[in-house]
XYZ file of C-alpha atoms in Angstrom:
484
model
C -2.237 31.939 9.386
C 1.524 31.640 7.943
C 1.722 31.668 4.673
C 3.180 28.797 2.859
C 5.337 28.757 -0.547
C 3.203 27.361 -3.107
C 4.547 27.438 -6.705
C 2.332 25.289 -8.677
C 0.136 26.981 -11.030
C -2.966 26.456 -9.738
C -5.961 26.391 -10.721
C -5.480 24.877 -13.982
C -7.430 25.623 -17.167
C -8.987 22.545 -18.377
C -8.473 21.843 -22.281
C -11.432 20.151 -22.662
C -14.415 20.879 -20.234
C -16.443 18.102 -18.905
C -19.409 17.089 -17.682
C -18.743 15.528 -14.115
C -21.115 13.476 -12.041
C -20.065 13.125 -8.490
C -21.820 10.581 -6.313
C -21.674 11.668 -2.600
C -21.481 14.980 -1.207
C -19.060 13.816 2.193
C -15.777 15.493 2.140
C -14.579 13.711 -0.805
C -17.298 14.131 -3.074
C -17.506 18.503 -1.687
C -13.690 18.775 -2.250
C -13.864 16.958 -5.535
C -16.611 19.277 -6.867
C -14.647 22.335 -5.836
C -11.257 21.200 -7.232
C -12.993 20.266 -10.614
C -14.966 23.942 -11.019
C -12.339 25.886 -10.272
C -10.670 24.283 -13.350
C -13.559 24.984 -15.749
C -15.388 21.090 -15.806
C -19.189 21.366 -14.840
C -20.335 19.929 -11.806
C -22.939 17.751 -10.488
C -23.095 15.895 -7.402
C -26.034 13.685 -6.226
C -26.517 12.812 -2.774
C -28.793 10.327 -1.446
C -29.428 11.925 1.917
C -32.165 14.580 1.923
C -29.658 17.098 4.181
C -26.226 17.067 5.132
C -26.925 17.952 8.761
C -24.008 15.510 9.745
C -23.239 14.341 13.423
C -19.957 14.904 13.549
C -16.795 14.827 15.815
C -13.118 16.015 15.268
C -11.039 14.780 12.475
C -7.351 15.634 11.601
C -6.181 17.420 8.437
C -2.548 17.142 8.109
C -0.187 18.614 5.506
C -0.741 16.535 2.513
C -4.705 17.158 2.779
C -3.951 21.283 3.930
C -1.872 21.455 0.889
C -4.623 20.449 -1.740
C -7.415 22.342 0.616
C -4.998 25.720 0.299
C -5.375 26.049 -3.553
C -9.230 25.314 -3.186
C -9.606 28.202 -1.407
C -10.722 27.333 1.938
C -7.641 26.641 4.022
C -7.837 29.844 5.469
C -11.588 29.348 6.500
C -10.566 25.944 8.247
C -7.740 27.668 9.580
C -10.375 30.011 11.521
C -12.377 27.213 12.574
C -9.413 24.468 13.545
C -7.491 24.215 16.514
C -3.510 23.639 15.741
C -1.999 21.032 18.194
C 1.339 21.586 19.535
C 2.389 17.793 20.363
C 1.095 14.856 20.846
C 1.081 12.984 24.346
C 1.799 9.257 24.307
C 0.537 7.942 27.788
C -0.062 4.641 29.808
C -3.474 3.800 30.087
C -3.189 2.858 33.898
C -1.419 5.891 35.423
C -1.578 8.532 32.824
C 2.285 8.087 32.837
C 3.811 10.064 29.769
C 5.927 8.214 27.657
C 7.156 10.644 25.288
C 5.934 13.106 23.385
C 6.108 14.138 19.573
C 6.390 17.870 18.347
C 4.021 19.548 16.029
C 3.360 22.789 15.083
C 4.641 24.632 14.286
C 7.740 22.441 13.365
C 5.282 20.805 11.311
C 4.338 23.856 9.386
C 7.598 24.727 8.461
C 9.138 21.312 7.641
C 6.189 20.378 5.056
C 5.345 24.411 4.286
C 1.521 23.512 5.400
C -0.065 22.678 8.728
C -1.775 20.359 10.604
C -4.521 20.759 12.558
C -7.547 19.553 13.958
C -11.635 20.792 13.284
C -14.968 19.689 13.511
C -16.103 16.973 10.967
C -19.460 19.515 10.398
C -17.123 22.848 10.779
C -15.119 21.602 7.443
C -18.088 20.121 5.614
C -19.405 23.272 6.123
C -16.797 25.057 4.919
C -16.359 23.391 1.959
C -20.354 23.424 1.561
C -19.992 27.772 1.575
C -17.212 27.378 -0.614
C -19.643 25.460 -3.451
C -21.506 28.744 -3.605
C -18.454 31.468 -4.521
C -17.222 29.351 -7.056
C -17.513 31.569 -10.609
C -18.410 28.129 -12.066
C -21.203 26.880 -9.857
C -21.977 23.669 -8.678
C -24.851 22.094 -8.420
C -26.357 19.682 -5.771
C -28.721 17.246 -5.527
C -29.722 16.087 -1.866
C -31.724 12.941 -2.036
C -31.437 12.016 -5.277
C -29.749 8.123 -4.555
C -28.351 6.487 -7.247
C -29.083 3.232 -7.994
C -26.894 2.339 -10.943
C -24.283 3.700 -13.471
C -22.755 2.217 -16.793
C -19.780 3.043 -18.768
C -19.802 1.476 -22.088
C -21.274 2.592 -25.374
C -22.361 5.649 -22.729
C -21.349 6.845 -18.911
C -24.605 7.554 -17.204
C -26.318 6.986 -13.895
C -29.721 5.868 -12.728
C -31.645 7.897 -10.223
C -34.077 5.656 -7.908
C -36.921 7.571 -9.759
C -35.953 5.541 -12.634
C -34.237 8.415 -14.721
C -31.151 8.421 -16.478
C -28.409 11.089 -16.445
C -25.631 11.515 -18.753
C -22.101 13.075 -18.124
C -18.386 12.541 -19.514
C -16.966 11.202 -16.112
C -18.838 10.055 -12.649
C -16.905 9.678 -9.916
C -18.059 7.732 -7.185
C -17.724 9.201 -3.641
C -20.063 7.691 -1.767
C -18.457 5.821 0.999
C -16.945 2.927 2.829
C -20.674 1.068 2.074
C -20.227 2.442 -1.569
C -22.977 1.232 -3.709
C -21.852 2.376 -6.519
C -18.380 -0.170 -5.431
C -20.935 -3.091 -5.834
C -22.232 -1.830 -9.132
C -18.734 -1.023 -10.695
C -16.659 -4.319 -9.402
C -19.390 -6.920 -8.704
C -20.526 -9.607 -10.871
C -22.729 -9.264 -13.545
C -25.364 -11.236 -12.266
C -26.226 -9.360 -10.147
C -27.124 -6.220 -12.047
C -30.070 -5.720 -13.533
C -30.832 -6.481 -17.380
C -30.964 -2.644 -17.747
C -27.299 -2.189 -16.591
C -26.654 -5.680 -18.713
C -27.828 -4.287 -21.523
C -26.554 -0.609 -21.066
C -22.916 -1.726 -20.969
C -22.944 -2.011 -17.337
C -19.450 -2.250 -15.329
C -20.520 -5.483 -14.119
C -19.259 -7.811 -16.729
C -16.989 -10.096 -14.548
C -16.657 -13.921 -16.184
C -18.592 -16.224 -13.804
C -15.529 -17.771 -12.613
C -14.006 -14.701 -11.606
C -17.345 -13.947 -9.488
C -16.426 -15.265 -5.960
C -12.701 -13.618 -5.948
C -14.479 -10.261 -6.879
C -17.168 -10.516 -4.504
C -14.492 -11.053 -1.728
C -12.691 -7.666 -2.407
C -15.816 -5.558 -2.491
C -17.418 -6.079 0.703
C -16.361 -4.387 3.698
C -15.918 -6.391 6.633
C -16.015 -5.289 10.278
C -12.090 -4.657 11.095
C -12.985 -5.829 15.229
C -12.742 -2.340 16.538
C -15.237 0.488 16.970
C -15.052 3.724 18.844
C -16.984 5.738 21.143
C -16.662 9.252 20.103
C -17.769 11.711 22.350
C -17.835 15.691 22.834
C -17.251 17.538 26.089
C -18.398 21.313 26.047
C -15.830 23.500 28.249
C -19.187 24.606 30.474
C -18.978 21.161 31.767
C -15.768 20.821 32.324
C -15.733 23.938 34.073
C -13.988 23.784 37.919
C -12.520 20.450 36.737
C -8.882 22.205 36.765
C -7.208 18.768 35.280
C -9.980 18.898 32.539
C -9.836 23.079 31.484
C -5.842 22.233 31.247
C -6.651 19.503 28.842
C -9.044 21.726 26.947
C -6.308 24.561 26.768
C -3.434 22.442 26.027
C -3.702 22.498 21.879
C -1.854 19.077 22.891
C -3.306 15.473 21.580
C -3.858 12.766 24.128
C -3.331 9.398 23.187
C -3.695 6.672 26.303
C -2.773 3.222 24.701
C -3.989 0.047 27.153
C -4.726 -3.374 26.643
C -7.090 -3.783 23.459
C -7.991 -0.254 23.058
C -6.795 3.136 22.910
C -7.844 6.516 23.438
C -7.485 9.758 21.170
C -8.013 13.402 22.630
C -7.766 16.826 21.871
C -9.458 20.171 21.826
C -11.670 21.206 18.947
C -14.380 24.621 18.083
C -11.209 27.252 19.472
C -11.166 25.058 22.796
C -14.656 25.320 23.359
C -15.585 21.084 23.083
C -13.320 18.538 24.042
C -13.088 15.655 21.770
C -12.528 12.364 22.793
C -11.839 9.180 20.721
C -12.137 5.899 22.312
C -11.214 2.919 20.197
C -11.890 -0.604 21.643
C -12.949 -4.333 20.322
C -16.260 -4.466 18.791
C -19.087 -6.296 20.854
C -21.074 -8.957 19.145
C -24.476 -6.648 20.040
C -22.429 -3.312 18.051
C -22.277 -6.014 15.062
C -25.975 -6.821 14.694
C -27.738 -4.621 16.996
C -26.213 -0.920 15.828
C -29.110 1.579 14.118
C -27.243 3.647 11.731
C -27.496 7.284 12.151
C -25.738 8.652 9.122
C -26.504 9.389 5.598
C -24.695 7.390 2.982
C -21.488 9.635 3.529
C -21.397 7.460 7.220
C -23.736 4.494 7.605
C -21.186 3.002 10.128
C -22.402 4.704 13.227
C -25.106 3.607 16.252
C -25.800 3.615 19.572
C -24.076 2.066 22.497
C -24.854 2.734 26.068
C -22.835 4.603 28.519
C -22.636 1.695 31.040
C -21.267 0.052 27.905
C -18.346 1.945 27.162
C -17.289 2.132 31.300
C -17.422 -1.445 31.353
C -14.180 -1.226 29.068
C -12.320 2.044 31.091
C -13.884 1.482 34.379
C -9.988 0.105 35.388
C -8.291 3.249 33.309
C -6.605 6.133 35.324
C -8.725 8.792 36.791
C -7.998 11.007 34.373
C -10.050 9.674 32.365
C -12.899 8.350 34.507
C -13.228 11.984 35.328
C -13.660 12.648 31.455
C -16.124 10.210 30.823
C -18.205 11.280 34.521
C -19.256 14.184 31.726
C -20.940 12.016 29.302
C -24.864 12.178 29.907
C -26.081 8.748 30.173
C -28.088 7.027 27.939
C -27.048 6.571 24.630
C -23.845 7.206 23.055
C -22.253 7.188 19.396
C -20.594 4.356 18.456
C -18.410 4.192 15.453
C -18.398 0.243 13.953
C -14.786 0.125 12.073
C -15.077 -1.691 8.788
C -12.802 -2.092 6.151
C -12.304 -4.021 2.514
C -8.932 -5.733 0.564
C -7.231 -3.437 -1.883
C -9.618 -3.515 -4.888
C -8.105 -4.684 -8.407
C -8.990 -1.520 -9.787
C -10.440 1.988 -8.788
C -11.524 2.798 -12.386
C -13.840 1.208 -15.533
C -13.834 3.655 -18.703
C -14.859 7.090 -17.425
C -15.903 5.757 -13.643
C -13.766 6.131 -10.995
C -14.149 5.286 -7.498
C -12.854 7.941 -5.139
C -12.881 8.283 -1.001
C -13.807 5.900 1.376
C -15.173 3.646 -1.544
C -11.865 2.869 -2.662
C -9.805 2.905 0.297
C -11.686 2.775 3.366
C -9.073 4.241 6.406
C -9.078 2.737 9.747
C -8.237 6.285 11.916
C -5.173 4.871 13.458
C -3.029 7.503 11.362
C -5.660 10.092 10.900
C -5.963 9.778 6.904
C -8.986 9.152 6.117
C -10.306 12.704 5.345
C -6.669 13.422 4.033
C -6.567 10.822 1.677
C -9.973 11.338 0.166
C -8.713 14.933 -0.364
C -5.759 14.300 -1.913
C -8.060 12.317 -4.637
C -10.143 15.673 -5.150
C -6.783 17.869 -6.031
C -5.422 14.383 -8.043
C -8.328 13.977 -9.835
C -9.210 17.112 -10.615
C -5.191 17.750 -11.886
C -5.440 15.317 -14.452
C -8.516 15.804 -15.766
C -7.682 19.166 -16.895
C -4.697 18.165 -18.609
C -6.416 16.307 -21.069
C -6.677 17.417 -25.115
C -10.066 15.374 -25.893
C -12.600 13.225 -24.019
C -11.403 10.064 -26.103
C -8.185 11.130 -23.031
C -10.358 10.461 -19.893
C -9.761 7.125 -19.675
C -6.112 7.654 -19.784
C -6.595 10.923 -17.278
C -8.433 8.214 -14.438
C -5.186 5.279 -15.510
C -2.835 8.404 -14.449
C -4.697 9.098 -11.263
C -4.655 5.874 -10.527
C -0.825 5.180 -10.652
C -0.383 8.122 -8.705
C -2.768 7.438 -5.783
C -3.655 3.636 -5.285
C -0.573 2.337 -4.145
C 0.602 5.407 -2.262
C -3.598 4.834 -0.681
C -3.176 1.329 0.210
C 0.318 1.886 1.644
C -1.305 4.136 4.274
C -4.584 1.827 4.955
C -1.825 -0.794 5.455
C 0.154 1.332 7.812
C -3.107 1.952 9.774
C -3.604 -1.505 10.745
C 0.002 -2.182 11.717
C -0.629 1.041 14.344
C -3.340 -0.044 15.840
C -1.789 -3.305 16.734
C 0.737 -1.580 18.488
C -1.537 1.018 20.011
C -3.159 -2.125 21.499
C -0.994 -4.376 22.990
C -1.547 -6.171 26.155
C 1.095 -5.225 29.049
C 3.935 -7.332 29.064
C 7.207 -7.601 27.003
C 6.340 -6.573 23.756
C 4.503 -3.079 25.519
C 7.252 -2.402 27.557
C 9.835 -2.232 24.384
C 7.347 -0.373 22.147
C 7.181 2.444 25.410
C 11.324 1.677 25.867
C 11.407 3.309 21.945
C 8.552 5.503 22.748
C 10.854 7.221 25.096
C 14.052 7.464 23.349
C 12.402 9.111 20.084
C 10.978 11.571 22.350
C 14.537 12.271 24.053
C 16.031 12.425 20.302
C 13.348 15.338 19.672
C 14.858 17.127 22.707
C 18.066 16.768 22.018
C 19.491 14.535 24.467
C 22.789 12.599 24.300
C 23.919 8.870 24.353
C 22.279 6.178 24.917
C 18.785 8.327 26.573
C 18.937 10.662 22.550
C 17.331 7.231 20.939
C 19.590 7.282 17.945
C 18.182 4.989 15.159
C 14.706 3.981 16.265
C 11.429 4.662 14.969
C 8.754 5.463 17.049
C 6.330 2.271 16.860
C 2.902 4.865 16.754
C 3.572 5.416 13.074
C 1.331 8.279 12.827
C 3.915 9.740 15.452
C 7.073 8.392 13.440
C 8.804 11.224 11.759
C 9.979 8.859 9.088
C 6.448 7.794 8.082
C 5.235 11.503 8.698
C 7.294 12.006 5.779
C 5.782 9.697 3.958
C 2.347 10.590 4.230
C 2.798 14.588 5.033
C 5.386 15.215 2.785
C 3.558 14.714 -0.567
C 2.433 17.474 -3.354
C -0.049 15.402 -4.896
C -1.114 17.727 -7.261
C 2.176 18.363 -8.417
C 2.647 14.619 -8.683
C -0.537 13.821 -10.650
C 1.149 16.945 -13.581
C 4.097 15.375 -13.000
C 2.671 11.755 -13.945
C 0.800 13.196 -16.699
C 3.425 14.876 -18.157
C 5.166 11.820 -18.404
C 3.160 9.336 -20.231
């Protein structure tokens, strides 16, 4: 692994130790626990799930997430684990045409001084879950414990489904796009129990405010979900066009009419990893079982024949791929989504992760961004003198994270439109601009260079790379703090 210049002192001694409760032990709620030990706070994190045997497929973990995971401690652990793409392929769903093609590591590497790569959802959650168990300040987890409820007002505490009660300084709520503890913190106060009422529950909305609130905390389906699937090099084996693929260290991204497809190798080129995004059937709306723990309760089961009925007309490229997949069932990944909230924080709570800024994967931030809350959050919180300074530690986190969050959920849905388009004018310009940002990245003149245009697949677009690659967020959060 290179090494990369890091001069922030890291970790940071916290003034004040604190007890932390962290709700949900997905990679927010493991990388939040880490970045808060290692700066002195005790740590406990309750998860509802009674094991965190996860299903799992690749995810992406670009610079601004590497950064944060670097002074945790485990980059170089991922590092052994990931695969490091070179490029990434933009391709015509019909004749696995190329269109262009954007650089990577390790230009990457060295622009941003951290990489980007790609691992195994279960590799990193692993990872991280090793990494709980070296700390000098352990951690300690709870597997299903669920909590039920949490208030913040003459005290910050958390109810158990047993019925018990558990105190701490600051709870931070990781658990999830279907975040329960979202409901509790932002919905209205009728519907919280006298308890909670009584407690000084978060729940305190005015009744006319109810409706507008309810609105915001509710994910929706966003009309997409994706098949995500995992080819094992033994069966790819004498499939020449397929062990290329699998060797490459090169993303595939097909882009067709409604739907779009994401590959690239994963487990040191050992699985192939294959993404494929396309509308949501009515059945995957009502009919889906969901599989994961509340760190994923988004995924079911879909049927093979299902997911050829969309790519049965897609180039053989990929009709070989998918002549791999068993048949029978397959994972299918419902995309759902929520407004901006009004606010990620009430008194000492904080809302963290997918339950306060759920990403659709159309930039590959989701995992990044709930990341970059761990080495926020954790920044922060050390910096303050006296517990009566949490409140203003969570404002500061805020500030420094919500809009940059919501920016990049934004950005996600403006990608996939483009990703998706159906062939006709508006595709052929997006490829036309496809194709001169990938002659600009290889130096070629006049009109063929493509000299001031963006490349319309923003997670591709070097100018919105910098945006969301480009970030120390750790050194922001000091920053912010030391500003107030």
């Amino acid at each position: 692994m290179a090494n990369y210049k890091d001069d922030l002192a890291w970790p940071l001694e916290a003034y004040t130790p604190l007890k932390t409760l962290i709700i949900g032990a997905g990679i927010t709620g493991l990388s939040t626990a880490i970045a808060l030990s290692l700066t002195g706070h005790t740590v406990t994190i309750y998860e509802a799930a009674q094991s965190l045997s996860e299903v799992g497929a690749g995810l992406q973990i670009a610079p601004n997430a590497s950064r944060v995971l670097a002074r945790l401690g485990v980059l170089e652990q991922v590092m052994k684990k990931a695969n490091v793409l070179e490029g990434l392929s933009l391709r015509r769903w019909k004749n696995d045409e190329e269109i262009g093609r954007a650089p990577l590591m390790p230009r990457v590497g060295e622009k941003y001084g951290a990489p980007l790569c790609v691992i195994h959802r279960a590799d990193l959650q692993s990872i991280l879950l090793q990494a709980l168990d070296s700390l000098r300040n352990p951690v300690t987890l709870h597997l299903g414990n669920k909590v039920v409820a949490l208030t913040h007002s003459s005290k910050t505490s958390i109810q158990l489904e047993t019925g018990e009660w558990v105190e701490g300084d600051v709870i931070i709520c990781a658990d999830g796009v279907k975040s329960l503890m979202r409901q509790n913190f932002l919905s209205p106060g009728e519907e919280n129990s006298e308890k909670i009422k009584k407690e000084g529950g978060l729940a305190a909305y005015p009744r006319g405010q109810a409706d507008d609130v309810a609105d915001q905390i509710s994910p929706v389906p966003a009309g997409d979900a994706a098949y995500r699937v995992l080819i094992p090099r033994s069966k790819l084996e004498g499939n020449k066009q397929g062990i290329k693929l699998l060797d490459s260290n090169i993303g595939m991204r097909w882009m067709g009419p409604g739907g779009h497809i994401m590959a690239y190798p994963v487990r040191e080129n050992t699985l192939y990893n294959i993404v494929l995004l396309h509308p949501q059937s009515s059945r995957s709306q009502s009919e889906s079982k969901p599989v994961y723990s509340t760190a994923d309760t988004r995924t079911g089961k879909s049927s093979k024949n299902e997911m050829l009925s969309f790519y049965s007309s897609w180039n053989s490229t990929i009709i070989s791929l998918l002549s791999y997949i068993p048949d029978g069932e397959v994972a299918e990944w419902n995309l759902l989504s929520h407004s901006p909230l009004p606010t990620w924080m009430k008194g000492n709570c904080v809302l963290t992760g997918d339950a306060a800024h759920p990403m659709l994967p159309y930039v590959a931030q989701g995992a990044a961004q709930g990341i970059e809350d761990a080495g926020a959050l954790a920044c922060v919180l050390a910096k303050i003198g006296s517990k009566e300074e949490i409140g203003d530690a969570l404002k500061v986190f805020e500030s420094v994270r919500k809009e940059r969050a919501e920016r990049i959920q934004s950005s996600a849905g403006e990608t996939r439109r483009v990703l998706h388009l159906d062939d006709g004018k508006e595709q052929r310009e997006r490829d036309r601009k496809m194709r001169g940002v990938a002659g600009r990245s290889r130096g070629l003149k006049g009109e063929e260079k493509g000299e001031d245009v963006r490349n319309p697949d923003l997670w591709a677009d070097e100018e919105w790379q910098e945006y969301m690659w480009g970030v120390d967020i750790m050194r922001e959060a000091v920053e912010a703090w030391d500003r107030k």
